[in-house]
Coordinates of C-alpha atoms and ligand atoms in Angstrom, one line a residue:
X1 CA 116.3 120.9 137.5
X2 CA 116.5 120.3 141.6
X3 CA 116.2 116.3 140.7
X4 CA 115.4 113.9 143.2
X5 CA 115.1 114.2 146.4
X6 CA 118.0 112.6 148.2
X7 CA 115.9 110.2 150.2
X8 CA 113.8 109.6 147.2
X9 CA 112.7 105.3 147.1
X10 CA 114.3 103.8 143.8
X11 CA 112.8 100.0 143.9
X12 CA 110.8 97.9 142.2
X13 CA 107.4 95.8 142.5
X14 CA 105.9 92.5 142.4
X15 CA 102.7 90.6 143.9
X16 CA 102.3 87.3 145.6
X17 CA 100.5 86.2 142.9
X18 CA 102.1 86.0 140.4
X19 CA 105.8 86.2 141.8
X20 CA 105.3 84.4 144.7
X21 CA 104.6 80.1 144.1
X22 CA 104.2 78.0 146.2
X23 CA 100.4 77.5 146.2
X24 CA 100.0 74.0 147.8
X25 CA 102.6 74.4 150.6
X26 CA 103.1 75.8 153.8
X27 CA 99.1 75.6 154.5
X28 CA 98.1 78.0 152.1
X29 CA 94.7 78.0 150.7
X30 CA 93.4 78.5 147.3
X31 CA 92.8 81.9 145.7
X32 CA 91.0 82.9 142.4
X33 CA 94.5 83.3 139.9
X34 CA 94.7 79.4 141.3
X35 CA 91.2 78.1 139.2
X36 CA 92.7 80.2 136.3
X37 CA 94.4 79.1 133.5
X38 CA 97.5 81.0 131.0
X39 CA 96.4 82.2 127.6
X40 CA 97.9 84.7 125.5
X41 CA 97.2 88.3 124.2
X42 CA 94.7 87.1 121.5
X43 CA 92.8 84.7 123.8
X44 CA 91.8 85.0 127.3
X45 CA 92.8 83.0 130.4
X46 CA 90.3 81.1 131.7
X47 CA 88.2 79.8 135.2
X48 CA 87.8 76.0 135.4
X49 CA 85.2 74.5 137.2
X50 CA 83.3 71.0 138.3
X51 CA 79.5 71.1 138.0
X52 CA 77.6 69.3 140.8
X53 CA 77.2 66.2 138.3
X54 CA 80.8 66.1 137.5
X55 CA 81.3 67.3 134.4
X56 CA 84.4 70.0 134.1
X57 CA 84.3 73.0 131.8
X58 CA 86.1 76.4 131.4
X59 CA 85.0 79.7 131.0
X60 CA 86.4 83.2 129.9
X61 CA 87.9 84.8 133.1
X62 CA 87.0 88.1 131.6
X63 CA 83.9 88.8 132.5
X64 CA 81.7 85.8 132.3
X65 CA 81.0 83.6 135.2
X66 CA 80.8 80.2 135.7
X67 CA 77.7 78.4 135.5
X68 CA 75.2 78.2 138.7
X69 CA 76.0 75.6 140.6
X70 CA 79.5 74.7 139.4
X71 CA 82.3 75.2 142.0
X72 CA 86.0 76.5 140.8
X73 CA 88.5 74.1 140.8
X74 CA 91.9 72.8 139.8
X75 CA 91.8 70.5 136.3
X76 CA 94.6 68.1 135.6
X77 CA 95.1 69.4 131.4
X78 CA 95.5 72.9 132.3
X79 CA 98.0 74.6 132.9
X80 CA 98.1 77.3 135.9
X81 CA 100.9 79.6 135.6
X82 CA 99.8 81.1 139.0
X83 CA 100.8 78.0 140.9
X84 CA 104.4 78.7 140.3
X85 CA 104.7 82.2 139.7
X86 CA 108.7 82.2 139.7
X87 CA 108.7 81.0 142.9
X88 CA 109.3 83.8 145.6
X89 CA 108.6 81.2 148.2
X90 CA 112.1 79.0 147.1
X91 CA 114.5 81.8 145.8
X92 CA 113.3 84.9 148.2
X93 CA 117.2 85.2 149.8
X94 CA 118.5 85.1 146.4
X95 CA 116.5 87.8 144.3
X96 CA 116.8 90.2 147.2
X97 CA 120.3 89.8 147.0
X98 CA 120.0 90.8 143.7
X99 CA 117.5 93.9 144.2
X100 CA 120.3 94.8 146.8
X101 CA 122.5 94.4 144.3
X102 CA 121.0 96.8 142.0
X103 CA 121.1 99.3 144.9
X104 CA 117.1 99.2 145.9
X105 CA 115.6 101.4 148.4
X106 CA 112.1 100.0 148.9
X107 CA 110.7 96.4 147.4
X108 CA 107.1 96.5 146.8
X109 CA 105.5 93.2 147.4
X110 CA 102.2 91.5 148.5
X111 CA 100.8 89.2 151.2
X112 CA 99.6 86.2 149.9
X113 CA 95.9 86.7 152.0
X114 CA 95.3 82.9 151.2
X115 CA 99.0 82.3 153.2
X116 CA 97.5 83.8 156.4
X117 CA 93.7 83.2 156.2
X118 CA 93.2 79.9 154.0
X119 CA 89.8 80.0 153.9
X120 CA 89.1 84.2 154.8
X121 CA 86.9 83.0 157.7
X122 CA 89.3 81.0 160.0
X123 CA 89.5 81.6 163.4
X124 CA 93.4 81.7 163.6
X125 CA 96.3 82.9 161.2
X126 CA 98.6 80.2 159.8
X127 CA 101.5 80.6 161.5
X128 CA 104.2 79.3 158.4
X129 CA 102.3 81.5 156.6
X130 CA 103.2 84.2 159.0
X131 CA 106.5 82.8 159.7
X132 CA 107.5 83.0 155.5
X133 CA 106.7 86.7 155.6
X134 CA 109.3 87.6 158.4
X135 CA 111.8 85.3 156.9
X136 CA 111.7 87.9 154.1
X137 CA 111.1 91.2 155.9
X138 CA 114.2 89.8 157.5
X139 CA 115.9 89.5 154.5
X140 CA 114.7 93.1 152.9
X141 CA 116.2 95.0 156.2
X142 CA 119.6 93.1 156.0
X143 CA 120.0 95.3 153.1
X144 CA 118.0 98.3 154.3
X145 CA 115.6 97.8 151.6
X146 CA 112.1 99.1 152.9
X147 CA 109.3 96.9 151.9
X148 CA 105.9 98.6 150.6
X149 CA 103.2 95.9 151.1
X150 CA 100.3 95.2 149.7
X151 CA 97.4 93.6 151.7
X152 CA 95.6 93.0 148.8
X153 CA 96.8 92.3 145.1
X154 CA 94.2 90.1 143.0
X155 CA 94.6 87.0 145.5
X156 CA 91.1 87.0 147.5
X157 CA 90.8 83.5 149.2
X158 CA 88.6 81.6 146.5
X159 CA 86.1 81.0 149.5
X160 CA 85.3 84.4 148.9
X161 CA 83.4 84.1 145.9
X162 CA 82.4 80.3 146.2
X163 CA 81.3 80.3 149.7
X164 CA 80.4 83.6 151.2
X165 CA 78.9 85.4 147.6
X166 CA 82.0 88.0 146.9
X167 CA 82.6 91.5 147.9
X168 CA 78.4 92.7 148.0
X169 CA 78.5 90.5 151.2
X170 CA 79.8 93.2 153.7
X171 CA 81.1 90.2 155.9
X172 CA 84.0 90.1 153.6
X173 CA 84.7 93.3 155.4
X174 CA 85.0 92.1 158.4
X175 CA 87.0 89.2 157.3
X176 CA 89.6 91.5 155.8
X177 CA 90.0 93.9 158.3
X178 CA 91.0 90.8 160.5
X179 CA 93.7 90.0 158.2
X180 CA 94.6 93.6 157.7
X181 CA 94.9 93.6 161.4
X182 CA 96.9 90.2 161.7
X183 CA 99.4 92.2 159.4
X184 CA 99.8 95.2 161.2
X185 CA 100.2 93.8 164.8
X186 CA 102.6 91.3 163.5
X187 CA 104.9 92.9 161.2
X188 CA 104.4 96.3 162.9
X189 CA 107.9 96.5 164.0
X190 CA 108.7 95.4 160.2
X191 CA 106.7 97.6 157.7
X192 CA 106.2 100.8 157.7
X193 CA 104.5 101.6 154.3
X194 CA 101.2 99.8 154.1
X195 CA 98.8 99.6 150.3
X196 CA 95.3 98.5 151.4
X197 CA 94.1 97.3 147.7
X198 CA 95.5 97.2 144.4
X199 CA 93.8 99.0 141.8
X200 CA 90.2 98.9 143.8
X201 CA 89.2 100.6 140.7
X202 CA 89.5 97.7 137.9
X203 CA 86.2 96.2 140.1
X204 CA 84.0 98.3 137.4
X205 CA 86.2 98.4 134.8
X206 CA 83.7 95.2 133.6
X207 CA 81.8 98.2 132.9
X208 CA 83.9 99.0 129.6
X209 CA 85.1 95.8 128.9
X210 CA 82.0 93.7 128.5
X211 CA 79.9 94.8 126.3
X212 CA 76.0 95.2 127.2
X213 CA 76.8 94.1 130.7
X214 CA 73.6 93.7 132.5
X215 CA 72.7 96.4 134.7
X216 CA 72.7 93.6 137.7
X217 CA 75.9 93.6 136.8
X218 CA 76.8 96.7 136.8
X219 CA 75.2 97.6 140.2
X220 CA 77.3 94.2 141.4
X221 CA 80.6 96.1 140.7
X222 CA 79.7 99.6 142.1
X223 CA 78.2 97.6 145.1
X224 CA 81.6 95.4 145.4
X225 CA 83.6 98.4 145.1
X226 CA 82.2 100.8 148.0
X227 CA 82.6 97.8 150.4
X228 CA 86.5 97.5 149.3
X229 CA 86.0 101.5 150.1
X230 CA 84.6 100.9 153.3
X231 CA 86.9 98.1 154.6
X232 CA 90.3 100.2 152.9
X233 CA 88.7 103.0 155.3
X234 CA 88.9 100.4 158.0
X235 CA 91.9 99.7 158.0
X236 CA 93.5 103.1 157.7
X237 CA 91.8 104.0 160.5
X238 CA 92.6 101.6 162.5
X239 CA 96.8 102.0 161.4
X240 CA 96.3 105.4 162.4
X241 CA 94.6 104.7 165.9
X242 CA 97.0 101.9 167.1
X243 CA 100.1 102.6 164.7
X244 CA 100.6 106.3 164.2
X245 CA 104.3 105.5 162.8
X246 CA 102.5 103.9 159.5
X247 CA 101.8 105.1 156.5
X248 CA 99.1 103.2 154.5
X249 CA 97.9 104.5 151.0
X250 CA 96.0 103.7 148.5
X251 CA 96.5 102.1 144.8
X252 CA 94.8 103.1 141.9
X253 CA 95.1 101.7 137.9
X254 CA 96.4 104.8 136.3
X255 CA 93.9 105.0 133.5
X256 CA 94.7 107.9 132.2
X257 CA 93.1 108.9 128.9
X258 CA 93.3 112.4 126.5
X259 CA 90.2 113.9 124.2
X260 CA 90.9 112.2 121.0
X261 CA 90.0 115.8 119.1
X262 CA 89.3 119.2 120.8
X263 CA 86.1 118.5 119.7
X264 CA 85.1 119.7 123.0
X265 CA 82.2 116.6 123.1
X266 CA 85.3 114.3 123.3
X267 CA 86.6 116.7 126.4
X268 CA 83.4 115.7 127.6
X269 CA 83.9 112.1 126.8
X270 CA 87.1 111.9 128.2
X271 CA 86.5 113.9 131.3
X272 CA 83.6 111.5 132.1
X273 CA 85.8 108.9 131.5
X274 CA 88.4 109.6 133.9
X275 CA 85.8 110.6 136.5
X276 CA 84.4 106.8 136.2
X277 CA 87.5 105.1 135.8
X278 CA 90.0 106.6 138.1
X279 CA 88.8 109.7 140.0
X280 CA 85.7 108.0 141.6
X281 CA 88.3 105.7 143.0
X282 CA 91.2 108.3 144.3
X283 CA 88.8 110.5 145.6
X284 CA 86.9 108.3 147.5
X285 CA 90.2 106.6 148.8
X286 CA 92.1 110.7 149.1
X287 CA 89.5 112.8 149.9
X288 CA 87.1 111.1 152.2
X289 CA 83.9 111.0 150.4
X290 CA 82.3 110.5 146.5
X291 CA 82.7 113.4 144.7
X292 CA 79.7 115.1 143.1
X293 CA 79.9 112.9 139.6
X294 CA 79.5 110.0 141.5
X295 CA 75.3 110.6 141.6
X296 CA 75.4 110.8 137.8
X297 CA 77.0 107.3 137.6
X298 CA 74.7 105.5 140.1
X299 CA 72.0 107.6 138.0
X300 CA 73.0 105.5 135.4
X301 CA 73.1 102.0 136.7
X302 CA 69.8 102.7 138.8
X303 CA 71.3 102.5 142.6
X304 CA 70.2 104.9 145.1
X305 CA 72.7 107.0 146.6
X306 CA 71.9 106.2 150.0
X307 CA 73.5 102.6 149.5
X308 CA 77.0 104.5 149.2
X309 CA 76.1 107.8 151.6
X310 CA 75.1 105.1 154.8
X311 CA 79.0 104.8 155.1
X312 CA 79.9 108.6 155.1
X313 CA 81.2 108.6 158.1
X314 CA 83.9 105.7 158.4
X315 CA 85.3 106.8 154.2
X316 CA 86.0 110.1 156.1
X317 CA 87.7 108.8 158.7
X318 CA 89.7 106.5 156.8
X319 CA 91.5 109.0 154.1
X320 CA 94.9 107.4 153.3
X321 CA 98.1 109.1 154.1
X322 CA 99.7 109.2 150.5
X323 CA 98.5 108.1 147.1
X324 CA 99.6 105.6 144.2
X325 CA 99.3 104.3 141.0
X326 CA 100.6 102.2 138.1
X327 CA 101.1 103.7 135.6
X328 CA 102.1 102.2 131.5
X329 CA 99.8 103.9 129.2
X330 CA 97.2 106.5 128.2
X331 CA 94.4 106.1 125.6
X332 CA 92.0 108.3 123.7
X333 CA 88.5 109.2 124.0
X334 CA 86.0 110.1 121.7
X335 CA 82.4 110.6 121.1
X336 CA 82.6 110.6 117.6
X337 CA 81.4 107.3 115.5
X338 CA 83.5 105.1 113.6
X339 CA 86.8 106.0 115.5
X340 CA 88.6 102.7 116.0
X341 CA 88.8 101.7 119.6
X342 CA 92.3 99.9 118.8
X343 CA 94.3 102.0 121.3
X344 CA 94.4 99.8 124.4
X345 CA 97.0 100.0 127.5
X346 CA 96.9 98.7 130.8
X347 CA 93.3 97.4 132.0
X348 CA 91.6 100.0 129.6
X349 CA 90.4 100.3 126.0
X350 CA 90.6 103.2 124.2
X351 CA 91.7 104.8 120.8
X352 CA 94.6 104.8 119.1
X353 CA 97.0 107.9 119.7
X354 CA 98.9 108.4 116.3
X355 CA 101.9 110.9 118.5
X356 CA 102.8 108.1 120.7
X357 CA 104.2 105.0 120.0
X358 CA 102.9 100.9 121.0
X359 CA 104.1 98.3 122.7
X360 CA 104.3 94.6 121.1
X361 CA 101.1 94.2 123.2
X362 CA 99.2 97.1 121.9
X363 CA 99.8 99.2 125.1
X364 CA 100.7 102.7 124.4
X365 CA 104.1 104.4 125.5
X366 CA 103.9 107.5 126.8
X367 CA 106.8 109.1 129.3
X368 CA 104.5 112.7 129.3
X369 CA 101.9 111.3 130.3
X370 CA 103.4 110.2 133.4
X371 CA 104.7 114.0 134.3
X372 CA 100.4 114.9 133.3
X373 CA 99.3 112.6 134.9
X374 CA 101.6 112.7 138.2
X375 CA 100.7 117.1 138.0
X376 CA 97.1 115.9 138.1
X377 CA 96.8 113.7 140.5
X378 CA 99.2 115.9 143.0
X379 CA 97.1 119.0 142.1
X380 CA 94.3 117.5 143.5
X381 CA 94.8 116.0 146.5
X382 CA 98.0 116.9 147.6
X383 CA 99.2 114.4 149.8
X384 CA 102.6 112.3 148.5
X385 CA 102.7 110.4 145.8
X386 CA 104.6 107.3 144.7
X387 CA 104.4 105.5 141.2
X388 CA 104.0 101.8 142.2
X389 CA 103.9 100.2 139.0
X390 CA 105.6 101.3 135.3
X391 CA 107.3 99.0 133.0
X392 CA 107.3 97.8 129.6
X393 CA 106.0 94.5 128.8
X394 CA 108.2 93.0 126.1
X395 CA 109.6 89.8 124.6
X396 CA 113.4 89.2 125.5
X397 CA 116.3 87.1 124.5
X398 CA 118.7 85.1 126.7
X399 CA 121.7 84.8 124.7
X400 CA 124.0 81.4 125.1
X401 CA 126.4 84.1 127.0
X402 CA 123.4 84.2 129.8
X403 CA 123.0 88.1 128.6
X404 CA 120.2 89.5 127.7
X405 CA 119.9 93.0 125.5
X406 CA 117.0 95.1 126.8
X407 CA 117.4 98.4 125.3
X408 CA 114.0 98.8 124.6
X409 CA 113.1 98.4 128.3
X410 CA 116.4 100.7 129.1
X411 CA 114.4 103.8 126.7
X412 CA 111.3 103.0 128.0
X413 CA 112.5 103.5 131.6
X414 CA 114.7 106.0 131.1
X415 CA 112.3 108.5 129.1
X416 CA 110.2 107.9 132.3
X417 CA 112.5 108.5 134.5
X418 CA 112.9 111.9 133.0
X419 CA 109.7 112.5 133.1
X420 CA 109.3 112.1 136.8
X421 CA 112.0 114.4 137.5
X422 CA 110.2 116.9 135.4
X423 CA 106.9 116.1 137.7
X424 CA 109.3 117.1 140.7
X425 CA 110.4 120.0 139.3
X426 CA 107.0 121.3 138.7
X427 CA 106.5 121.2 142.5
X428 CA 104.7 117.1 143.2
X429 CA 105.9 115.5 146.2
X430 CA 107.0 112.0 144.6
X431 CA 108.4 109.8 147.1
X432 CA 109.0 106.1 145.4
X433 CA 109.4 105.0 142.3
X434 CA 108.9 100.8 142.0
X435 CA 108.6 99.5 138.4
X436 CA 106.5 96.7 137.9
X437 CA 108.3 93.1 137.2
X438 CA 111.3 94.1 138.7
X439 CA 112.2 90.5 138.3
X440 CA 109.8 88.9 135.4
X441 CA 106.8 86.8 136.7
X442 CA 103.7 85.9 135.3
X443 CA 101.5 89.1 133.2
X444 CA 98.0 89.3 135.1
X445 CA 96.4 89.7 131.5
X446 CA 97.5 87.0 129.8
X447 CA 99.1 84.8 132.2
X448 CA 102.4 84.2 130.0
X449 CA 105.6 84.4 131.0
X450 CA 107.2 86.1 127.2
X451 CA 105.9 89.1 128.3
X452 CA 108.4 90.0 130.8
X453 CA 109.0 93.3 132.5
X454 CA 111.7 92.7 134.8
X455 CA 115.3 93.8 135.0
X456 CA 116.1 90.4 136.3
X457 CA 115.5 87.1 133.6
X458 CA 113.5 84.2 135.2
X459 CA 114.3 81.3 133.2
X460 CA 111.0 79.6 132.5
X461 CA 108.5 79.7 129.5
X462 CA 104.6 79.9 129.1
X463 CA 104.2 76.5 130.0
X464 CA 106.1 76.8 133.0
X465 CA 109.0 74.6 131.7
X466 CA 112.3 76.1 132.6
X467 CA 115.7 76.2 134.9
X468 CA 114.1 79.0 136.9
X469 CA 117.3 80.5 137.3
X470 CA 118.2 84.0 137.7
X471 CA 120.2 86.4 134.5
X472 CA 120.6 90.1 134.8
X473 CA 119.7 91.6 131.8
X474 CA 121.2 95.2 130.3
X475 CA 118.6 96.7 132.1
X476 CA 119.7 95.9 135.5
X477 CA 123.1 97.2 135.0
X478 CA 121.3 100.4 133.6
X479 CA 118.6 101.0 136.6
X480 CA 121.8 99.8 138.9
X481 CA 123.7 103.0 137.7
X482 CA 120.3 105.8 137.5
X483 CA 120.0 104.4 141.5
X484 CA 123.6 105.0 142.1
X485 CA 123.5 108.5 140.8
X486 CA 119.9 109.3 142.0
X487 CA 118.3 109.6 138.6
X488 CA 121.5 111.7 137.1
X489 CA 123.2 108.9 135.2
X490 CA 120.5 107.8 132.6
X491 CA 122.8 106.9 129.4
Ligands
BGP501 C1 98.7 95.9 136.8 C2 98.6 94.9 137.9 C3 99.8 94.0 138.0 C4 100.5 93.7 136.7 C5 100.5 94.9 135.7 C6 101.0 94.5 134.3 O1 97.4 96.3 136.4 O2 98.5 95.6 139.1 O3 99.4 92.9 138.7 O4 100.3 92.5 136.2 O5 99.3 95.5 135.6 O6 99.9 93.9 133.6 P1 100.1 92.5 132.8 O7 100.7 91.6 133.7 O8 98.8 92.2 132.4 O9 101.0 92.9 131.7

């Protein structure tokens, strides 16, 4: 096998929002993960809110709402692992030291959009908002680590939704090509690599979660989703015209799924599911326009294709430069009755896959489907390719010696690691590889803190109750040595 290319990005990945803290300082505003609470894999996190008459409730963050008329807010009795995440803000210098350490190449983060544009519509940027960022681009190039940032990972401004009625407002356009821009004329001589959305595509993933969501619904997400289309378009557009050095790209959920039979009605079943799920996203984003299926599924939640086809123009012009995706699991799909949908993974449901093996969270672990699904993906729209996310999510032990035996997470990565080199080998240009939790922050599902991912131990538990300092676990030592040797020395 040729192996890895020798400028190949080893790194890993993290997002403001969970990893990042420091919600109440520096003039931050508030974003949605702020209103929501920590729960656990059996019970979801919740949105807490204050009805016009005062009285407080919480509601399912999984798709319910609050009720009409009740603003989000901050509760004293809840706990919001957000707030903290494992503090970024206070111990930046001291975990790049350690991703240096471990011999990084590139550091995907995010921009907390709430740091620069507390309420989405102000007039200015903050400036210590601003000023943080550079402190840690700073820090990144003192080691020649190159950051890949996202704009925009799960922290809208909560004014978004409260105040200016969410994403189907196309002014939120507007508002985040403003702070696209801020970013890219201030850090321009900083970042290179640029991600305008992380996994756009979970917007209508609602659409398989809840069940018999209304159709209102339904059109709400589609609707929500072509105007993160249109503004992503926006943005890359705009890179290109003022900033031909950057490279901006797109980020889709890696949802990839496998007929559960060759029943060849669950290779329909599956095919239309990863048309829904993950190509209407990527080939909006890659190609420049919807593909043909797209018709079929605003057939099917009754919206007329001239809502999407009025913006033809600007989603051509604003095709990303290269493309990525997390990637964790695959599922099953079937059409036949009675299967058992009990074969989850990462933001999708699906059925269970008796040659692969699960995680203690019920996601399934499959290395080949990372070489299918990176031959896939490179097949069709040939541009470069980076795997932004990958990880295992796991519970870990910190032993009294401060060590910490990850060998599960070592297997996990390595048999993926493997597999990527077996991707390059059958001829896809993969440029970056940045597993997710590089250091362990708080999960996105579930907000808890035991299910860790990182190759760096954050001591603190689900309650947020902890030293905070930093352990290198096995794993650390072990990714430390595949970087060394460029993905040789895997033992
Ligand atoms: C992805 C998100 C990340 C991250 C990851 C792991 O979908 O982009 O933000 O959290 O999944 O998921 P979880 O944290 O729920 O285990």
């Amino acid at each position: 096998m040729a192996g890895f290319p020798k400028d190949f990005f080893w790194g890993g990945a993290t997002a403001a929002n969970q990893y990042e803290g420091g919600w109440n300082e520096g003039g931050r505003g508030l974003a949605a993960t702020d209103v929501t609470t920590g729960a656990t894999k059996d019970s979801p996190r919740r949105r807490t809110y204050v009805m016009p008459d005062g009285t407080t409730g919480a509601t399912s963050a999984m798709g319910q709402q609050i009720p009409k008329g009740a603003k989000s807010c901050v509760l004293d009795g809840y706990y919001y692992p957000n707030h903290k995440g494992t503090d970024f803000y206070h111990h930046y210098k001291e975990d790049i030291a350690l991703f240096a350490e471990m011999g990084f190449k590139m550091f995907r983060m995010s921009i907390a959009w709430p740091r620069i544009y507390p309420h989405a519509n102000d007039e200015k940027p903050n400036q210590e908002g601003l000023d943080f960022y550079h402190k840690v681009f700073a820090e990144l190039r003192k080691y020649d680590i190159e950051p890949l940032v996202t704009i925009s990972h799960y922290d809208d401004p909560l004014t978004i939704d409260e105040e200016f009625g969410g994403w189907e407002n196309r002014e939120i356009i507007d508002f985040y090509c403003k702070y696209a821009e801020t970013l890219f004329n201030e850090y321009k001589d900083e970042v290179k690599y640029w991600l305008t959305f992380n996994e756009n595509n979970c917007e209508t993933m609602s659409v398989q979660y809840v069940p018999n969501l209304p159709i209102e619904r339904q059109q709400s997400a589609y609707k929500k989703l072509h105007n993160k289309f249109v503004a992503s378009a926006k943005v890359v557009k705009y890179a290109h015209e003022h900033f031909p050095e950057f490279k901006v790209g797109c980020m889709v959920a890696g949802v990839f799924t496998y007929p559960l039979t060759c029943d060849p009605k669950d290779v329909i079943a599956n095919m239309e599911n990863m048309q829904n799920f993950f190509y209407y996203a990527g080939d909006v984003q890659a190609r420049g326009y919807y593909p043909g299926f797209a018709k079929r599924i605003w057939d099917r939640v009754g919206l007329d294709a001239e809502y999407f086809n009025k913006d033809a123009e600007i989603l051509r012009e604003g095709k990303v430069d290269f493309f990525t995706y997390s990637y964790y699991s695959t599922s099953c799909q079937t059409s036949h009755k009675g299967a058992k949908r009990d074969g989850g993974g990462n933001l999708s449901l699906g059925y269970y896959n008796e040659y692969i093996k699960y995680s203690e969270w019920g996601w399934g672990m499959d290395p080949d489907g990372l070489r299918y699904s990176l031959n896939e993906i490179y097949d069709r729209y040939q541009i470069p390719v980076m795997v932004v996310e990958n990880g295992l999510g796991a519970l870990d032990t910190l032993e009294e010696d401060g060590s910490i035996h990850d060998q599960y997470r070592i297997e996990y990565m390595r048999e993926h690691v493997k597999a990527m080199e077996q991707a390059i080998d059958d001829g896809v240009e993969l440029l970056a590889y940045t597993p997710w939790g590089c250091i362990d922050l708080v999960s996105a599902s579930t907000g808890e803190m035991r299910k860790r991912y990182g190759m760096i131990y954050v001591d603190m538990d689900d309650e947020g109750k902890g030293s905070m300092d930093r352990y290198r676990k096995d794993s650390f030592y072990w990714y430390k040595k595949c970087i060394a040797s460029n993905g040789e020395d895997l033992d």
